[in-house]
C-alpha cells in the first residue's frame, strides 16, 4: 500500500466511523490490560505493510475507544470533532514545526494572533483583550488547566514584583468548593496555599461577593497574601456561575488580587448574545485580568485548544520570557512580532489555529450560534421533563446545556438525604453499567446526583427522549427490586438484584 492509497483509505474509514456512530456502543467494553495482551512485547525489527497497520487500528484500537461524539454521550462535557477540524489537523501535521517564535514559521504565529481576535469578537470580549490592541491579547493553550497555570504564574510574578518582601509560603490562591480541580493542581504544582471558599445551594453554588470579602479580611489580618482568585462561569458539577459582578466590587479594594475566569465549557455560549449578561460577560469585560474558554469542549473545535486572553500581555512576558541567544531573532528583538513561547509554559507549540480558521470559515458565526442554541433547546426540553416527572427532581437550576437531577420519587417523599444518596448511587450504578449511554455523577454539598450534558453535534430530540425513557425504566426496576414502601411506607433497602449490562 503506497502513501496515496493509505491516505484515501484513512479518509474513507474516518467518514465511515462518523457515519456509523449511532450504531456503535457509546462506551468501550474492554478490560484493563487488553491491549498489552493483544500486541507484541516489542516493536517489529523490519517495517510492516501499512495495510496491516491500518487494519490493526480497526481491530485493536477502535474497540478500546469511548465515542465522545456519539449522539448518546451525555457525560462530563462534550469533546467536539468536525470534518473541517480533522482536515485542518491533517494539514497542520503534514507541515510539522515547533512554532516557538515568528521566524520558525510566520504563518503559525500570525494566524494565531488573528484567530484569537476573531474568537474575542465572536464572544463579545472587550477590545482590551485583542492582540491588535498591543496591550492585551490572546493565545491558544493546550487546555483550561494550562490556562489557569499560566495565569497563576503571571499573577504570582506580578504580586512578588510589587511586594518583594512577601514570603512565597504566605501567598494564597483562592478557588471555591465547586472550582474544577485545575485550581488545586495549580497550587500543588507551584507550591501554593489554596483556600476553597464555600458556596451554597441557596446561591445556586455561585461564589458571592460577601464570601470573598470575609475571606480577604480574614487572610490579610492573619498575615497571608491572597493574590489570585479563580472564578468560574459554568462549573463542572452543575454549570454554576460565580457572581463576578459582586466579586469585582470587592476586588477593587484589593488591586493586587488577580481575577482569572475559567469558562472552559460555558464561555462558548457567549457566541449567542442573549446569554452574555446572565453569564457575567459585562463583569468579565469590565474587570477580570484573564479569561479562558475551551472551544474543544462545546465549540466545534478538536481537542486541544483552550483560548486564554489577558488584559495586559506584559504580565505574561514578564513572568515567562526567557530568551537565550539561540532563540533570538530580528523581529523578536525589534518587538515587531509576537513570540508566543513567552505566553506559555512550554517552548514549542502546535499549529492549533489552523483548525479554528477552518471551522470558523466553514460554519460562520451563525453556524456556531445554531449549534449552541440547538443544544440548549434540547436541554430545556429534558429539564422540563425532569420538573414534571414523578420519579426525578432537579437538584439545582439547569444551566445552558446541563441539567443536574436525582431519583427522588414523589411516592417516597419521606426519604432523607442519606437515604436518597444511597438510592441514587444504586441508580447511577445501573446507568453506568450500560454501554448504550454515557452519563456522569457528581456531589453537590453532600447531595449525590446525576449530570446530563448535551453537546454532541449528532444528538437529536429523539436521543434525549430515548435516554429519559431509559432512565425511567432503570429507576422503576431499581425501585421495584431494591426499595419497598412505594405506596407511602418507609423505604427499606433490600438485597441488590444483579444487573447485566446491555
Short mmCIF file of C-alpha atoms in Angstrom, two decimals:
data_model
loop_
_atom_site.label_atom_id
_atom_site.label_comp_id
_atom_site.label_asym_id
_atom_site.label_seq_id
_atom_site.Cartn_x
_atom_site.Cartn_y
_atom_site.Cartn_z
CA UNK A 1 0.00 0.00 0.00
CA UNK A 2 1.51 3.34 -1.04
CA UNK A 3 1.04 6.70 0.68
CA UNK A 4 -1.73 7.86 -1.64
CA UNK A 5 -3.75 4.66 -1.18
CA UNK A 6 -3.26 4.78 2.58
CA UNK A 7 -4.42 8.40 2.67
CA UNK A 8 -7.60 7.75 0.68
CA UNK A 9 -8.40 4.71 2.80
CA UNK A 10 -7.87 6.65 6.04
CA UNK A 11 -10.26 9.41 4.98
CA UNK A 12 -12.85 6.84 3.87
CA UNK A 13 -12.60 4.98 7.16
CA UNK A 14 -12.86 8.19 9.19
CA UNK A 15 -16.00 9.16 7.26
CA UNK A 16 -17.44 5.67 7.79
CA UNK A 17 -16.70 5.90 11.51
CA UNK A 18 -18.64 9.13 11.95
CA UNK A 19 -21.48 7.94 9.71
CA UNK A 20 -21.94 4.81 11.83
CA UNK A 21 -21.50 6.35 15.29
CA UNK A 22 -25.18 5.95 16.12
CA UNK A 23 -24.92 2.19 15.54
CA UNK A 24 -21.98 1.74 17.91
CA UNK A 25 -21.99 1.29 21.68
CA UNK A 26 -21.07 4.55 23.41
CA UNK A 27 -18.66 3.01 25.89
CA UNK A 28 -15.79 0.63 25.32
CA UNK A 29 -16.30 -2.84 26.77
CA UNK A 30 -12.64 -3.85 27.02
CA UNK A 31 -10.92 -4.75 30.27
CA UNK A 32 -7.77 -3.10 31.66
CA UNK A 33 -4.65 -4.55 30.04
CA UNK A 34 -6.47 -5.76 26.92
CA UNK A 35 -4.06 -4.08 24.54
CA UNK A 36 -0.88 -5.39 26.13
CA UNK A 37 -2.24 -8.90 25.70
CA UNK A 38 -3.07 -8.28 22.05
CA UNK A 39 0.15 -6.57 20.92
CA UNK A 40 3.70 -7.94 20.62
CA UNK A 41 6.04 -7.32 23.53
CA UNK A 42 8.45 -5.27 21.37
CA UNK A 43 8.47 -3.21 18.16
CA UNK A 44 8.99 -5.07 14.84
CA UNK A 45 12.55 -5.38 13.57
CA UNK A 46 11.52 -4.81 9.97
CA UNK A 47 8.90 -2.36 8.77
CA UNK A 48 5.41 -3.74 8.17
CA UNK A 49 2.97 -3.17 5.33
CA UNK A 50 0.79 -0.17 6.14
CA UNK A 51 -2.40 -2.06 5.27
CA UNK A 52 -1.70 -4.36 8.23
CA UNK A 53 -1.12 -1.33 10.48
CA UNK A 54 -4.33 0.36 9.31
CA UNK A 55 -6.32 -2.84 9.82
CA UNK A 56 -4.89 -3.32 13.31
CA UNK A 57 -6.17 0.17 14.19
CA UNK A 58 -9.67 -1.02 13.35
CA UNK A 59 -9.14 -4.35 15.11
CA UNK A 60 -7.46 -3.24 18.33
CA UNK A 61 -7.85 0.50 18.85
CA UNK A 62 -11.44 1.25 17.85
CA UNK A 63 -12.87 -1.29 20.36
CA UNK A 64 -10.94 0.45 23.13
CA UNK A 65 -12.37 3.89 22.42
CA UNK A 66 -15.19 5.71 24.17
CA UNK A 67 -17.10 7.52 21.45
CA UNK A 68 -17.35 11.08 22.73
CA UNK A 69 -19.14 12.30 19.60
CA UNK A 70 -21.84 9.63 19.91
CA UNK A 71 -25.38 11.09 20.00
CA UNK A 72 -25.97 9.29 23.32
CA UNK A 73 -22.85 10.64 25.01
CA UNK A 74 -24.07 12.87 27.85
CA UNK A 75 -21.12 12.56 30.26
CA UNK A 76 -18.52 15.05 31.52
CA UNK A 77 -18.56 17.83 28.93
CA UNK A 78 -18.61 17.26 25.17
CA UNK A 79 -15.48 16.97 23.05
CA UNK A 80 -16.00 18.31 19.55
CA UNK A 81 -14.93 16.74 16.28
CA UNK A 82 -15.79 18.18 12.89
CA UNK A 83 -14.59 17.22 9.43
CA UNK A 84 -13.16 20.72 8.96
CA UNK A 85 -11.12 20.29 12.12
CA UNK A 86 -9.98 16.81 11.11
CA UNK A 87 -8.69 18.10 7.78
CA UNK A 88 -7.01 21.08 9.45
CA UNK A 89 -5.17 18.75 11.82
CA UNK A 90 -4.09 16.68 8.81
CA UNK A 91 -2.73 19.74 7.04
CA UNK A 92 -1.02 21.02 10.21
CA UNK A 93 0.69 17.70 10.92
CA UNK A 94 1.89 17.49 7.32
CA UNK A 95 3.99 20.63 7.84
CA UNK A 96 5.16 19.86 11.36
CA UNK A 97 7.09 22.64 13.06
CA UNK A 98 7.60 23.72 16.69
CA UNK A 99 6.21 27.27 16.20
CA UNK A 100 8.11 28.76 19.13
CA UNK A 101 8.63 32.15 17.52
CA UNK A 102 7.59 34.11 14.46
CA UNK A 103 10.62 33.31 12.33
CA UNK A 104 10.34 29.49 12.51
CA UNK A 105 7.01 29.64 10.63
CA UNK A 106 5.45 33.10 10.37
CA UNK A 107 2.03 31.78 9.35
CA UNK A 108 1.66 29.84 12.61
CA UNK A 109 2.18 32.92 14.78
CA UNK A 110 0.26 35.32 12.58
CA UNK A 111 -2.77 33.10 12.12
CA UNK A 112 -3.00 32.51 15.87
CA UNK A 113 -2.87 36.25 16.56
CA UNK A 114 -5.63 36.89 14.01
CA UNK A 115 -7.78 33.94 15.08
CA UNK A 116 -7.65 34.92 18.75
CA UNK A 117 -9.03 38.34 17.78
CA UNK A 118 -11.72 36.64 15.69
CA UNK A 119 -12.69 34.49 18.68
CA UNK A 120 -12.69 37.51 21.00
CA UNK A 121 -15.07 39.28 18.64
CA UNK A 122 -17.21 36.15 18.37
CA UNK A 123 -17.61 36.03 22.15
CA UNK A 124 -18.12 39.76 22.64
CA UNK A 125 -14.93 40.32 24.64
CA UNK A 126 -13.75 43.85 25.24
CA UNK A 127 -11.22 45.20 22.73
CA UNK A 128 -8.61 45.43 25.50
CA UNK A 129 -8.26 41.64 25.12
CA UNK A 130 -7.49 41.83 21.39
CA UNK A 131 -4.00 41.17 20.09
CA UNK A 132 -4.38 44.16 17.82
CA UNK A 133 -4.56 46.36 20.93
CA UNK A 134 -0.86 45.56 21.56
CA UNK A 135 -1.64 45.77 25.29
CA UNK A 136 -3.73 42.71 25.99
CA UNK A 137 -4.07 39.68 23.78
CA UNK A 138 -4.94 36.05 23.31
CA UNK A 139 -3.05 32.80 22.98
CA UNK A 140 -4.12 29.19 22.39
CA UNK A 141 -3.10 26.92 25.26
CA UNK A 142 -3.43 23.15 25.45
CA UNK A 143 -6.28 23.04 27.97
CA UNK A 144 -8.03 25.11 30.62
CA UNK A 145 -5.66 23.61 33.18
CA UNK A 146 -2.71 25.08 31.30
CA UNK A 147 -4.52 28.41 31.02
CA UNK A 148 -5.05 28.54 34.78
CA UNK A 149 -1.45 27.54 35.45
CA UNK A 150 -0.12 30.26 33.13
CA UNK A 151 -2.42 32.86 34.68
CA UNK A 152 -1.35 31.84 38.18
CA UNK A 153 2.34 32.09 37.27
CA UNK A 154 1.75 35.56 35.84
CA UNK A 155 -0.29 36.66 38.86
CA UNK A 156 2.34 35.39 41.30
CA UNK A 157 5.13 37.10 39.37
CA UNK A 158 3.24 40.40 39.37
CA UNK A 159 2.48 40.19 43.08
CA UNK A 160 6.05 39.36 44.08
CA UNK A 161 7.42 42.21 41.95
CA UNK A 162 5.09 44.63 43.71
CA UNK A 163 5.61 43.04 47.15
CA UNK A 164 9.21 41.75 47.18
CA UNK A 165 9.18 41.42 50.97
CA UNK A 166 6.41 38.80 50.96
CA UNK A 167 7.50 35.21 51.54
CA UNK A 168 6.26 32.71 48.95
CA UNK A 169 4.73 30.50 51.64
CA UNK A 170 2.36 33.31 52.61
CA UNK A 171 0.77 33.58 49.19
CA UNK A 172 -2.77 32.21 48.87
CA UNK A 173 -4.67 31.07 45.77
CA UNK A 174 -8.46 31.28 46.05
CA UNK A 175 -10.86 28.80 44.48
CA UNK A 176 -14.35 27.74 45.53
CA UNK A 177 -15.63 24.37 46.66
CA UNK A 178 -17.06 23.99 43.14
CA UNK A 179 -13.99 25.10 41.17
CA UNK A 180 -12.57 22.49 38.80
CA UNK A 181 -9.62 20.50 40.18
CA UNK A 182 -7.34 22.62 37.97
CA UNK A 183 -7.23 25.17 40.79
CA UNK A 184 -5.90 22.70 43.36
CA UNK A 185 -3.49 21.28 40.80
CA UNK A 186 -2.06 24.74 40.05
CA UNK A 187 -1.46 25.18 43.76
CA UNK A 188 0.14 21.75 44.01
CA UNK A 189 2.48 22.38 41.08
CA UNK A 190 3.51 25.85 42.25
CA UNK A 191 3.70 25.03 45.96
CA UNK A 192 0.95 27.48 46.93
CA UNK A 193 -1.61 27.53 49.69
CA UNK A 194 -5.09 27.00 48.24
CA UNK A 195 -8.22 28.14 50.03
CA UNK A 196 -11.56 26.92 48.71
CA UNK A 197 -14.33 29.40 49.51
CA UNK A 198 -17.71 27.93 50.33
CA UNK A 199 -20.79 28.17 48.13
CA UNK A 200 -24.36 27.20 48.92
CA UNK A 201 -27.34 25.65 47.19
CA UNK A 202 -29.34 28.77 48.06
CA UNK A 203 -26.95 30.77 45.86
CA UNK A 204 -27.05 28.12 43.12
CA UNK A 205 -23.48 27.15 44.09
CA UNK A 206 -22.11 30.53 42.96
CA UNK A 207 -19.42 32.45 44.82
CA UNK A 208 -20.83 35.67 46.25
CA UNK A 209 -19.02 38.92 46.89
CA UNK A 210 -19.61 38.86 50.65
CA UNK A 211 -17.96 35.45 50.95
CA UNK A 212 -14.88 36.75 49.16
CA UNK A 213 -14.82 39.90 51.31
CA UNK A 214 -14.84 37.90 54.54
CA UNK A 215 -12.05 35.59 53.31
CA UNK A 216 -9.86 38.51 52.21
CA UNK A 217 -10.27 40.22 55.57
CA UNK A 218 -9.51 37.03 57.48
CA UNK A 219 -6.42 36.16 55.46
CA UNK A 220 -4.91 39.64 55.30
CA UNK A 221 -5.42 40.06 59.06
CA UNK A 222 -3.68 36.71 59.58
CA UNK A 223 -0.65 37.84 57.56
CA UNK A 224 -1.44 35.94 54.39
CA UNK A 225 -1.46 37.39 50.89
CA UNK A 226 -4.27 36.29 48.57
CA UNK A 227 -3.01 37.10 45.07
CA UNK A 228 -5.38 35.33 42.65
CA UNK A 229 -8.98 34.16 42.58
CA UNK A 230 -10.12 31.57 40.05
CA UNK A 231 -13.74 32.38 39.33
CA UNK A 232 -15.89 30.13 37.20
CA UNK A 233 -18.56 30.60 34.58
CA UNK A 234 -20.14 27.16 34.24
CA UNK A 235 -18.80 24.88 36.97
CA UNK A 236 -18.16 21.25 36.12
CA UNK A 237 -20.63 19.81 38.61
CA UNK A 238 -23.64 21.98 37.88
CA UNK A 239 -22.87 24.79 35.43
CA UNK A 240 -22.93 27.37 38.24
CA UNK A 241 -21.83 30.94 37.54
CA UNK A 242 -19.87 32.87 40.15
CA UNK A 243 -21.19 36.37 40.78
CA UNK A 244 -18.34 38.15 39.06
CA UNK A 245 -20.12 41.50 39.34
CA UNK A 246 -20.11 41.26 43.14
CA UNK A 247 -16.61 39.80 43.16
CA UNK A 248 -15.31 42.70 41.07
CA UNK A 249 -16.82 45.23 43.50
CA UNK A 250 -14.92 43.59 46.35
CA UNK A 251 -11.70 43.04 44.39
CA UNK A 252 -11.46 46.74 43.51
CA UNK A 253 -10.39 47.30 47.11
CA UNK A 254 -7.61 44.71 46.68
CA UNK A 255 -5.92 45.89 43.46
CA UNK A 256 -3.24 43.20 43.53
CA UNK A 257 -5.77 40.35 43.54
CA UNK A 258 -5.68 38.86 40.04
CA UNK A 259 -9.09 37.67 38.85
CA UNK A 260 -8.98 34.76 36.43
CA UNK A 261 -12.21 33.39 34.98
CA UNK A 262 -12.38 29.75 33.95
CA UNK A 263 -15.24 29.43 31.45
CA UNK A 264 -13.87 26.31 29.81
CA UNK A 265 -17.31 24.95 28.88
CA UNK A 266 -19.90 27.70 29.29
CA UNK A 267 -17.85 30.55 27.84
CA UNK A 268 -18.54 29.34 24.32
CA UNK A 269 -22.20 30.25 24.85
CA UNK A 270 -21.18 33.92 24.57
CA UNK A 271 -21.39 33.43 20.81
CA UNK A 272 -25.13 33.90 21.43
CA UNK A 273 -25.56 37.48 22.68
CA UNK A 274 -28.69 36.61 24.65
CA UNK A 275 -26.61 34.69 27.22
CA UNK A 276 -23.90 37.27 27.80
CA UNK A 277 -25.43 39.31 30.60
CA UNK A 278 -26.76 36.37 32.63
CA UNK A 279 -23.40 34.63 32.39
CA UNK A 280 -21.44 37.67 33.56
CA UNK A 281 -19.76 38.88 30.39
CA UNK A 282 -20.12 42.58 31.39
CA UNK A 283 -18.12 41.89 34.56
CA UNK A 284 -15.54 39.94 32.58
CA UNK A 285 -15.12 42.80 30.15
CA UNK A 286 -15.03 45.41 32.86
CA UNK A 287 -12.68 43.94 35.40
CA UNK A 288 -11.05 40.50 35.06
CA UNK A 289 -7.34 40.08 34.35
CA UNK A 290 -7.59 36.87 32.36
CA UNK A 291 -10.30 34.71 30.83
CA UNK A 292 -10.29 31.32 29.16
CA UNK A 293 -12.74 29.12 27.32
CA UNK A 294 -12.11 25.83 25.58
CA UNK A 295 -13.64 25.53 22.13
CA UNK A 296 -12.72 21.85 22.03
CA UNK A 297 -15.47 21.20 24.58
CA UNK A 298 -18.54 22.95 23.25
CA UNK A 299 -17.17 24.88 20.31
CA UNK A 300 -16.83 22.54 17.32
CA UNK A 301 -13.01 22.50 17.55
CA UNK A 302 -10.98 19.30 18.04
CA UNK A 303 -9.04 18.80 21.26
CA UNK A 304 -6.76 20.50 22.14
CA UNK A 305 -7.20 24.26 22.15
CA UNK A 306 -8.02 26.46 25.16
CA UNK A 307 -8.30 30.16 24.36
CA UNK A 308 -6.67 32.35 27.01
CA UNK A 309 -6.96 36.13 26.93
CA UNK A 310 -5.15 38.58 29.20
CA UNK A 311 -5.82 42.26 29.71
CA UNK A 312 -2.10 43.04 29.97
CA UNK A 313 0.23 40.78 27.99
CA UNK A 314 3.25 42.28 29.75
CA UNK A 315 2.31 40.33 32.88
CA UNK A 316 2.74 37.11 30.90
CA UNK A 317 6.00 38.05 29.26
CA UNK A 318 7.48 39.46 32.49
CA UNK A 319 6.83 36.09 34.14
CA UNK A 320 7.70 33.75 31.27
CA UNK A 321 10.18 35.44 28.93
CA UNK A 322 13.48 33.58 28.84
CA UNK A 323 15.38 34.22 25.62
CA UNK A 324 18.81 32.59 25.24
CA UNK A 325 20.93 33.68 22.29
CA UNK A 326 19.91 30.75 20.10
CA UNK A 327 16.24 31.81 20.32
CA UNK A 328 16.80 35.44 19.41
CA UNK A 329 15.52 36.72 16.09
CA UNK A 330 15.47 40.02 14.26
CA UNK A 331 11.72 40.51 14.60
CA UNK A 332 11.59 39.26 18.17
CA UNK A 333 14.35 41.65 19.24
CA UNK A 334 12.59 44.53 17.48
CA UNK A 335 9.23 43.65 19.07
CA UNK A 336 7.52 43.64 15.68
CA UNK A 337 6.08 40.14 16.10
CA UNK A 338 4.63 38.08 18.96
CA UNK A 339 6.81 35.27 20.28
CA UNK A 340 4.16 33.00 21.74
CA UNK A 341 6.73 30.92 23.59
CA UNK A 342 6.73 33.76 26.15
CA UNK A 343 2.97 33.42 26.64
CA UNK A 344 3.03 29.77 27.73
CA UNK A 345 4.97 27.29 29.87
CA UNK A 346 6.45 25.21 27.05
CA UNK A 347 8.77 26.34 24.30
CA UNK A 348 7.14 24.82 21.22
CA UNK A 349 3.51 24.93 20.24
CA UNK A 350 1.27 23.09 17.80
CA UNK A 351 -0.33 24.81 14.83
CA UNK A 352 -3.73 24.80 16.56
CA UNK A 353 -5.02 28.00 15.00
CA UNK A 354 -5.44 26.26 11.63
CA UNK A 355 -8.40 24.20 12.84
CA UNK A 356 -10.02 27.29 14.34
CA UNK A 357 -9.63 29.04 10.99
CA UNK A 358 -11.07 26.13 9.00
CA UNK A 359 -14.07 25.60 11.28
CA UNK A 360 -14.89 29.30 11.70
CA UNK A 361 -14.84 29.86 7.96
CA UNK A 362 -16.87 26.74 7.17
CA UNK A 363 -19.54 27.27 9.84
CA UNK A 364 -19.60 31.04 10.21
CA UNK A 365 -20.91 32.90 13.24
CA UNK A 366 -24.46 31.74 12.50
CA UNK A 367 -23.36 28.11 12.40
CA UNK A 368 -21.79 28.39 15.84
CA UNK A 369 -24.87 30.13 17.21
CA UNK A 370 -27.22 27.49 15.82
CA UNK A 371 -25.19 24.64 17.30
CA UNK A 372 -25.15 26.22 20.77
CA UNK A 373 -28.83 27.16 20.60
CA UNK A 374 -29.83 23.66 19.48
CA UNK A 375 -28.03 22.08 22.44
CA UNK A 376 -29.67 24.48 24.89
CA UNK A 377 -33.12 23.84 23.42
CA UNK A 378 -32.65 20.08 23.82
CA UNK A 379 -31.57 20.54 27.42
CA UNK A 380 -34.53 22.81 28.12
CA UNK A 381 -36.88 20.05 26.96
CA UNK A 382 -35.05 17.45 29.03
CA UNK A 383 -35.12 19.66 32.13
CA UNK A 384 -38.84 20.29 31.69
CA UNK A 385 -39.42 16.54 31.64
CA UNK A 386 -37.48 16.22 34.90
CA UNK A 387 -39.51 19.01 36.50
CA UNK A 388 -42.74 17.23 35.51
CA UNK A 389 -41.54 13.75 36.49
CA UNK A 390 -42.99 11.69 39.35
CA UNK A 391 -39.63 9.91 39.68
CA UNK A 392 -36.94 12.59 39.36
CA UNK A 393 -36.24 16.04 40.76
CA UNK A 394 -33.90 18.82 39.71
CA UNK A 395 -31.13 19.45 42.25
CA UNK A 396 -30.14 22.93 41.07
CA UNK A 397 -31.43 25.08 38.26
CA UNK A 398 -30.42 23.90 34.77
CA UNK A 399 -27.61 25.86 33.13
CA UNK A 400 -27.35 26.14 29.35
CA UNK A 401 -26.94 22.51 28.24
CA UNK A 402 -26.56 20.82 31.64
CA UNK A 403 -29.22 19.50 34.00
CA UNK A 404 -28.35 18.06 37.40
CA UNK A 405 -31.02 15.84 38.90
CA UNK A 406 -31.60 12.83 41.12
CA UNK A 407 -34.00 9.98 41.57
CA UNK A 408 -36.45 11.22 44.22
CA UNK A 409 -39.86 9.60 43.74
CA UNK A 410 -42.76 11.67 44.97
CA UNK A 411 -44.14 8.47 46.50
CA UNK A 412 -41.03 8.31 48.70
CA UNK A 413 -41.02 11.94 49.80
CA UNK A 414 -40.19 10.90 53.36
CA UNK A 415 -36.67 9.78 52.41
CA UNK A 416 -33.89 11.93 53.85
CA UNK A 417 -30.69 12.95 52.06
CA UNK A 418 -28.55 9.95 53.21
CA UNK A 419 -31.23 7.51 52.01
CA UNK A 420 -31.69 9.37 48.74
CA UNK A 421 -27.92 9.35 48.23
CA UNK A 422 -27.87 5.57 48.68
CA UNK A 423 -30.76 5.21 46.27
CA UNK A 424 -29.07 7.41 43.67
CA UNK A 425 -25.74 5.64 43.93
CA UNK A 426 -27.56 2.43 43.10
CA UNK A 427 -29.42 4.19 40.28
CA UNK A 428 -26.22 5.60 38.83
CA UNK A 429 -24.54 2.19 39.04
CA UNK A 430 -27.25 0.81 36.78
CA UNK A 431 -26.82 3.64 34.28
CA UNK A 432 -23.04 3.34 34.32
CA UNK A 433 -23.20 -0.39 33.66
CA UNK A 434 -24.84 0.20 30.29
CA UNK A 435 -22.84 0.68 27.10
CA UNK A 436 -25.53 2.47 25.11
CA UNK A 437 -25.33 5.76 27.02
CA UNK A 438 -22.62 7.70 28.83
CA UNK A 439 -23.52 9.86 31.81
CA UNK A 440 -21.66 11.00 34.92
CA UNK A 441 -22.39 11.63 38.57
CA UNK A 442 -21.43 14.41 40.95
CA UNK A 443 -21.81 15.57 44.55
CA UNK A 444 -23.24 18.99 45.37
CA UNK A 445 -22.59 19.82 49.03
CA UNK A 446 -23.38 16.30 50.15
CA UNK A 447 -26.13 15.55 47.63
CA UNK A 448 -25.28 12.73 45.23
CA UNK A 449 -26.79 13.46 41.83
CA UNK A 450 -26.65 12.78 38.10
CA UNK A 451 -25.32 15.17 35.44
CA UNK A 452 -26.91 15.25 31.99
CA UNK A 453 -24.91 17.31 29.48
CA UNK A 454 -25.93 17.72 25.84
CA UNK A 455 -23.26 18.63 23.32
CA UNK A 456 -22.70 16.01 20.62
CA UNK A 457 -23.48 17.53 17.24
CA UNK A 458 -25.40 14.42 16.13
CA UNK A 459 -27.72 14.39 19.17
CA UNK A 460 -31.39 14.74 18.23
CA UNK A 461 -34.55 15.26 20.26
CA UNK A 462 -35.29 11.56 19.83
CA UNK A 463 -31.98 10.70 21.51
CA UNK A 464 -32.88 12.83 24.52
CA UNK A 465 -36.34 11.26 24.70
CA UNK A 466 -34.77 7.82 24.49
CA UNK A 467 -32.35 8.44 27.35
CA UNK A 468 -35.14 9.82 29.52
CA UNK A 469 -37.24 6.71 28.86
CA UNK A 470 -34.24 4.53 29.60
CA UNK A 471 -33.64 6.33 32.91
CA UNK A 472 -37.28 5.94 33.88
CA UNK A 473 -37.13 2.23 33.09
CA UNK A 474 -33.94 1.70 35.11
CA UNK A 475 -35.41 3.68 38.00
CA UNK A 476 -38.57 1.59 38.07
CA UNK A 477 -36.62 -1.66 38.04
CA UNK A 478 -34.43 -0.40 40.88
CA UNK A 479 -37.39 0.75 42.96
CA UNK A 480 -39.24 -2.49 42.41
CA UNK A 481 -36.32 -4.77 43.26
CA UNK A 482 -34.44 -2.81 45.92
CA UNK A 483 -36.83 -0.46 47.68
CA UNK A 484 -40.13 -1.20 49.37
CA UNK A 485 -42.61 1.35 50.56
CA UNK A 486 -43.54 2.92 47.23
CA UNK A 487 -47.11 3.11 48.45
CA UNK A 488 -46.09 5.55 51.17
CA UNK A 489 -44.31 3.34 53.72
CA UNK A 490 -40.74 3.98 54.77
CA UNK A 491 -38.26 2.81 52.10
CA UNK A 492 -36.24 -0.22 53.19
CA UNK A 493 -33.10 -1.30 51.37
CA UNK A 494 -33.11 -4.97 50.40
CA UNK A 495 -30.72 -7.26 48.58
CA UNK A 496 -29.29 -5.85 45.38
CA UNK A 497 -30.53 -7.59 42.25
CA UNK A 498 -27.66 -8.46 39.89
CA UNK A 499 -27.59 -6.25 36.84
CA UNK A 500 -26.39 -7.31 33.42
CA UNK A 501 -25.04 -4.69 31.04
CA UNK A 502 -26.91 -4.11 27.80
#
